[in-house]
């Protein structure tokens, strides 16, 4: 009963409610013999519905996240952590500002790797927007709280894109004579990140983290066909990553 109620609720909240409205408008237009517009609206509604379901979104995300798997025995001479979003003035235990979920997952993985390998951690990421936090500086504070010594933390605070992450990180690695970086970022972000570093002459050891979906498909359940904003976000994330990947391949940026 509880899953039946959840399934119904998915069509009351966005995006489900908007999908139903568009389907109804498509029906009205068809009755008015505006068949071409009705067909276009119907196609758009069904596409939105598909992208909002777990069965489609998870398959798309799973394929993207499978591009690289973390090595069983990671090794390197530096741990490079890519920024992924930060808040500016949110309260924290030892200051203001925090990392968003994806960025926090990356930093936690980097801290765990540090305590295993005891090599420097290089955090790359500046303040992307006026109302966002200075990612590398906030991450540095958090790493200190996670027991990483100050002398083993390097920061790059100018980059605002993945491409710039790679450019500025490559410069720091060259100056410090570091040649085997472990690259830590979200699993969905790794494919494009590796390409950006390759474009800058840096061969990285990928260490993806922060997986959004299971590695293997779960058992079928009808809730997989309920439209939800979370699943739509996953679908959009995949489409954005693929678009940016091919733009980077074509232009180098």
Tab-separated table of C-alpha atoms in Angstrom:
chain	number	residue	atom	x	y	z
A	1	UNK	CA	0.000	0.000	0.000
A	2	UNK	CA	2.789	2.431	0.911
A	3	UNK	CA	4.433	2.081	-2.515
A	4	UNK	CA	1.107	2.549	-4.255
A	5	UNK	CA	0.649	5.852	-2.393
A	6	UNK	CA	4.183	6.938	-3.291
A	7	UNK	CA	3.550	6.095	-6.928
A	8	UNK	CA	0.389	8.203	-6.951
A	9	UNK	CA	2.090	11.074	-5.127
A	10	UNK	CA	4.746	11.198	-7.844
A	11	UNK	CA	2.060	12.439	-10.268
A	12	UNK	CA	0.907	15.171	-7.873
A	13	UNK	CA	4.346	16.763	-7.404
A	14	UNK	CA	6.680	18.070	-10.136
A	15	UNK	CA	7.630	16.816	-12.627
A	16	UNK	CA	4.710	14.348	-12.601
A	17	UNK	CA	1.998	16.994	-12.396
A	18	UNK	CA	3.461	18.899	-15.358
A	19	UNK	CA	3.647	15.715	-17.405
A	20	UNK	CA	-0.055	15.061	-16.765
A	21	UNK	CA	-0.941	18.659	-17.687
A	22	UNK	CA	0.990	18.388	-20.948
A	23	UNK	CA	-0.672	15.075	-21.780
A	24	UNK	CA	-4.081	16.612	-21.147
A	25	UNK	CA	-3.220	19.627	-23.336
A	26	UNK	CA	-2.060	17.246	-26.052
A	27	UNK	CA	-5.437	15.482	-25.882
A	28	UNK	CA	-7.296	18.808	-26.070
A	29	UNK	CA	-5.260	19.888	-29.092
A	30	UNK	CA	-5.887	16.567	-30.797
A	31	UNK	CA	-9.644	16.956	-30.272
A	32	UNK	CA	-9.400	20.391	-31.878
A	33	UNK	CA	-7.704	18.764	-34.883
A	34	UNK	CA	-4.395	20.516	-34.228
A	35	UNK	CA	-2.724	17.171	-34.681
A	36	UNK	CA	0.836	18.286	-35.457
A	37	UNK	CA	1.086	20.430	-32.330
A	38	UNK	CA	-0.612	17.717	-30.289
A	39	UNK	CA	1.872	15.113	-31.547
A	40	UNK	CA	4.851	17.352	-30.765
A	41	UNK	CA	3.571	18.042	-27.251
A	42	UNK	CA	2.844	14.353	-26.710
A	43	UNK	CA	6.364	13.395	-27.806
A	44	UNK	CA	7.905	16.015	-25.497
A	45	UNK	CA	5.723	14.852	-22.594
A	46	UNK	CA	6.685	11.215	-23.057
A	47	UNK	CA	10.376	12.133	-23.319
A	48	UNK	CA	10.149	14.145	-20.096
A	49	UNK	CA	8.351	11.268	-18.427
A	50	UNK	CA	10.969	8.731	-19.516
A	51	UNK	CA	13.867	10.903	-18.316
A	52	UNK	CA	12.086	11.338	-14.964
A	53	UNK	CA	11.861	7.612	-14.244
A	54	UNK	CA	14.395	5.468	-12.452
A	55	UNK	CA	14.359	2.822	-15.160
A	56	UNK	CA	15.719	5.293	-17.739
A	57	UNK	CA	17.718	7.706	-15.566
A	58	UNK	CA	19.529	4.951	-13.673
A	59	UNK	CA	20.466	3.178	-16.896
A	60	UNK	CA	21.911	6.401	-18.325
A	61	UNK	CA	23.785	7.225	-15.129
A	62	UNK	CA	25.039	3.659	-14.655
A	63	UNK	CA	26.549	3.660	-18.139
A	64	UNK	CA	28.344	6.958	-17.508
A	65	UNK	CA	29.614	6.013	-14.063
A	66	UNK	CA	30.995	2.726	-15.422
A	67	UNK	CA	33.590	4.559	-17.543
A	68	UNK	CA	36.166	4.068	-14.760
A	69	UNK	CA	36.328	2.018	-11.581
A	70	UNK	CA	38.529	2.824	-8.569
A	71	UNK	CA	41.715	0.724	-8.450
A	72	UNK	CA	41.834	-2.010	-5.809
A	73	UNK	CA	45.287	-0.882	-4.685
A	74	UNK	CA	45.501	2.841	-5.437
A	75	UNK	CA	48.914	4.453	-5.576
A	76	UNK	CA	50.359	7.788	-6.634
A	77	UNK	CA	52.551	10.661	-5.502
A	78	UNK	CA	49.706	13.173	-5.077
A	79	UNK	CA	45.918	13.096	-4.598
A	80	UNK	CA	44.119	15.638	-6.798
A	81	UNK	CA	40.581	16.548	-5.719
A	82	UNK	CA	38.285	18.457	-8.082
A	83	UNK	CA	35.862	21.005	-6.697
A	84	UNK	CA	32.159	20.364	-7.027
A	85	UNK	CA	30.313	23.212	-5.330
A	86	UNK	CA	30.406	25.093	-2.053
A	87	UNK	CA	28.246	27.345	0.104
A	88	UNK	CA	29.639	30.600	1.391
A	89	UNK	CA	28.134	31.300	4.794
A	90	UNK	CA	26.543	28.098	6.071
A	91	UNK	CA	27.517	27.251	9.682
A	92	UNK	CA	30.102	24.579	10.365
A	93	UNK	CA	31.927	23.200	13.406
A	94	UNK	CA	35.048	25.291	12.853
A	95	UNK	CA	34.000	28.156	10.597
A	96	UNK	CA	31.641	29.222	7.865
A	97	UNK	CA	31.031	27.665	4.475
A	98	UNK	CA	30.659	24.065	3.428
A	99	UNK	CA	30.855	21.747	0.451
A	100	UNK	CA	27.861	20.470	-1.464
A	101	UNK	CA	27.067	16.753	-1.335
A	102	UNK	CA	29.142	15.742	-4.350
A	103	UNK	CA	32.148	17.846	-3.355
A	104	UNK	CA	31.994	16.569	0.232
A	105	UNK	CA	31.997	12.977	-1.023
A	106	UNK	CA	35.105	13.704	-3.096
A	107	UNK	CA	36.884	15.264	-0.132
A	108	UNK	CA	36.042	12.364	2.166
A	109	UNK	CA	37.488	9.920	-0.369
A	110	UNK	CA	40.632	12.056	-0.619
A	111	UNK	CA	41.043	12.118	3.176
A	112	UNK	CA	40.712	8.327	3.352
A	113	UNK	CA	43.247	7.937	0.554
A	114	UNK	CA	45.630	10.280	2.361
A	115	UNK	CA	45.531	8.233	5.545
A	116	UNK	CA	46.407	5.161	3.473
A	117	UNK	CA	49.064	6.627	1.164
A	118	UNK	CA	50.415	9.678	3.072
A	119	UNK	CA	51.036	11.730	-0.065
A	120	UNK	CA	50.081	15.402	-0.595
A	121	UNK	CA	46.473	16.346	-1.331
A	122	UNK	CA	45.973	19.013	-4.004
A	123	UNK	CA	42.546	20.667	-3.916
A	124	UNK	CA	41.567	22.556	-7.051
A	125	UNK	CA	38.582	24.906	-7.263
A	126	UNK	CA	37.965	28.620	-6.871
A	127	UNK	CA	34.883	30.694	-6.142
A	128	UNK	CA	32.700	30.059	-9.184
A	129	UNK	CA	29.912	32.565	-8.417
A	130	UNK	CA	29.668	35.643	-6.206
A	131	UNK	CA	27.327	33.849	-3.808
A	132	UNK	CA	29.186	30.528	-3.727
A	133	UNK	CA	32.048	29.550	-1.473
A	134	UNK	CA	35.772	29.498	-2.202
A	135	UNK	CA	35.921	25.732	-2.691
A	136	UNK	CA	39.605	24.965	-2.216
A	137	UNK	CA	39.890	27.107	0.920
A	138	UNK	CA	36.795	25.568	2.485
A	139	UNK	CA	37.991	22.075	1.552
A	140	UNK	CA	41.388	22.834	3.090
A	141	UNK	CA	39.726	23.715	6.405
A	142	UNK	CA	37.693	20.515	6.302
A	143	UNK	CA	40.732	18.384	5.490
A	144	UNK	CA	42.521	19.802	8.517
A	145	UNK	CA	39.529	18.736	10.586
A	146	UNK	CA	39.805	15.251	9.092
A	147	UNK	CA	43.373	14.893	10.315
A	148	UNK	CA	45.356	15.793	7.191
A	149	UNK	CA	48.446	17.848	8.198
A	150	UNK	CA	48.668	21.394	6.877
A	151	UNK	CA	52.018	20.786	5.183
A	152	UNK	CA	50.470	18.031	3.062
A	153	UNK	CA	47.635	20.196	1.685
A	154	UNK	CA	48.071	22.127	-1.563
A	155	UNK	CA	45.395	24.481	-2.877
A	156	UNK	CA	44.588	25.935	-6.278
A	157	UNK	CA	42.043	28.734	-5.933
A	158	UNK	CA	41.668	30.269	-9.411
A	159	UNK	CA	39.865	27.634	-11.490
A	160	UNK	CA	36.142	27.874	-12.184
A	161	UNK	CA	35.672	24.983	-14.642
A	162	UNK	CA	36.890	21.416	-15.043
A	163	UNK	CA	39.080	22.573	-17.904
A	164	UNK	CA	40.708	25.187	-15.692
A	165	UNK	CA	41.083	22.600	-12.921
A	166	UNK	CA	43.220	20.585	-15.310
A	167	UNK	CA	45.233	23.547	-16.640
A	168	UNK	CA	46.182	25.003	-13.252
A	169	UNK	CA	46.731	21.600	-11.663
A	170	UNK	CA	49.101	20.599	-14.475
A	171	UNK	CA	51.173	23.703	-13.760
A	172	UNK	CA	51.415	22.918	-10.045
A	173	UNK	CA	52.318	19.282	-10.672
A	174	UNK	CA	55.086	20.289	-13.073
A	175	UNK	CA	56.563	22.833	-10.643
A	176	UNK	CA	56.601	20.309	-7.802
A	177	UNK	CA	57.848	17.378	-9.841
A	178	UNK	CA	54.735	15.278	-9.226
A	179	UNK	CA	53.991	12.809	-12.005
A	180	UNK	CA	51.489	10.213	-10.798
A	181	UNK	CA	48.334	11.949	-9.615
A	182	UNK	CA	45.363	10.071	-8.248
A	183	UNK	CA	42.352	11.964	-9.580
A	184	UNK	CA	39.371	12.067	-7.222
A	185	UNK	CA	36.012	13.263	-8.481
A	186	UNK	CA	32.420	12.072	-8.741
A	187	UNK	CA	31.958	8.926	-10.836
A	188	UNK	CA	29.653	10.714	-13.310
A	189	UNK	CA	32.272	13.460	-13.724
A	190	UNK	CA	35.327	11.235	-14.220
A	191	UNK	CA	35.068	10.581	-17.966
A	192	UNK	CA	35.183	14.282	-18.833
A	193	UNK	CA	37.758	15.041	-16.140
A	194	UNK	CA	40.224	12.450	-17.435
A	195	UNK	CA	39.850	13.896	-20.931
A	196	UNK	CA	40.598	17.411	-19.675
A	197	UNK	CA	43.769	16.250	-17.948
A	198	UNK	CA	44.841	14.299	-21.034
A	199	UNK	CA	44.410	17.486	-23.075
A	200	UNK	CA	46.928	19.111	-20.707
A	201	UNK	CA	49.451	16.307	-20.912
A	202	UNK	CA	48.691	14.777	-17.513
A	203	UNK	CA	48.117	11.030	-17.160
A	204	UNK	CA	45.991	10.434	-14.090
A	205	UNK	CA	44.945	7.390	-12.101
A	206	UNK	CA	41.135	7.746	-11.875
A	207	UNK	CA	39.564	7.274	-8.463
A	208	UNK	CA	35.819	7.833	-8.925
A	209	UNK	CA	33.608	8.277	-5.882
A	210	UNK	CA	30.128	9.534	-4.968
A	211	UNK	CA	28.203	7.074	-7.121
A	212	UNK	CA	24.585	8.097	-7.729
A	213	UNK	CA	23.210	4.675	-8.677
A	214	UNK	CA	23.972	1.028	-7.996
A	215	UNK	CA	26.637	-0.629	-10.129
A	216	UNK	CA	24.229	-3.459	-11.003
A	217	UNK	CA	20.530	-2.941	-11.818
A	218	UNK	CA	18.233	-3.654	-8.890
A	219	UNK	CA	15.269	-6.009	-8.968
A	220	UNK	CA	12.287	-4.670	-10.877
A	221	UNK	CA	9.711	-2.632	-8.972
A	222	UNK	CA	6.890	-0.558	-10.423
A	223	UNK	CA	8.204	2.492	-8.523
A	224	UNK	CA	10.940	2.595	-11.155
A	225	UNK	CA	8.279	4.073	-13.459
A	226	UNK	CA	7.270	6.868	-11.073
A	227	UNK	CA	8.410	10.299	-12.356
A	228	UNK	CA	10.598	12.048	-9.779
A	229	UNK	CA	12.727	15.173	-9.798
A	230	UNK	CA	15.744	13.241	-8.508
A	231	UNK	CA	15.696	10.915	-11.501
A	232	UNK	CA	15.202	13.827	-13.899
A	233	UNK	CA	18.238	15.495	-12.305
A	234	UNK	CA	20.287	12.346	-12.963
A	235	UNK	CA	19.187	12.291	-16.603
A	236	UNK	CA	20.029	15.965	-17.088
A	237	UNK	CA	23.381	15.432	-15.381
A	238	UNK	CA	24.249	12.654	-17.844
A	239	UNK	CA	23.180	14.717	-20.852
A	240	UNK	CA	25.244	17.685	-19.656
A	241	UNK	CA	28.321	15.552	-19.037
A	242	UNK	CA	28.112	13.904	-22.441
A	243	UNK	CA	27.620	17.242	-24.191
A	244	UNK	CA	30.572	18.811	-22.364
A	245	UNK	CA	32.703	15.745	-23.043
A	246	UNK	CA	32.212	16.007	-26.789
A	247	UNK	CA	32.688	19.785	-26.745
A	248	UNK	CA	35.996	19.241	-24.932
A	249	UNK	CA	37.038	16.605	-27.440
A	250	UNK	CA	36.229	18.922	-30.332
A	251	UNK	CA	37.588	22.193	-28.972
A	252	UNK	CA	39.990	21.304	-26.159
A	253	UNK	CA	38.025	23.397	-23.651
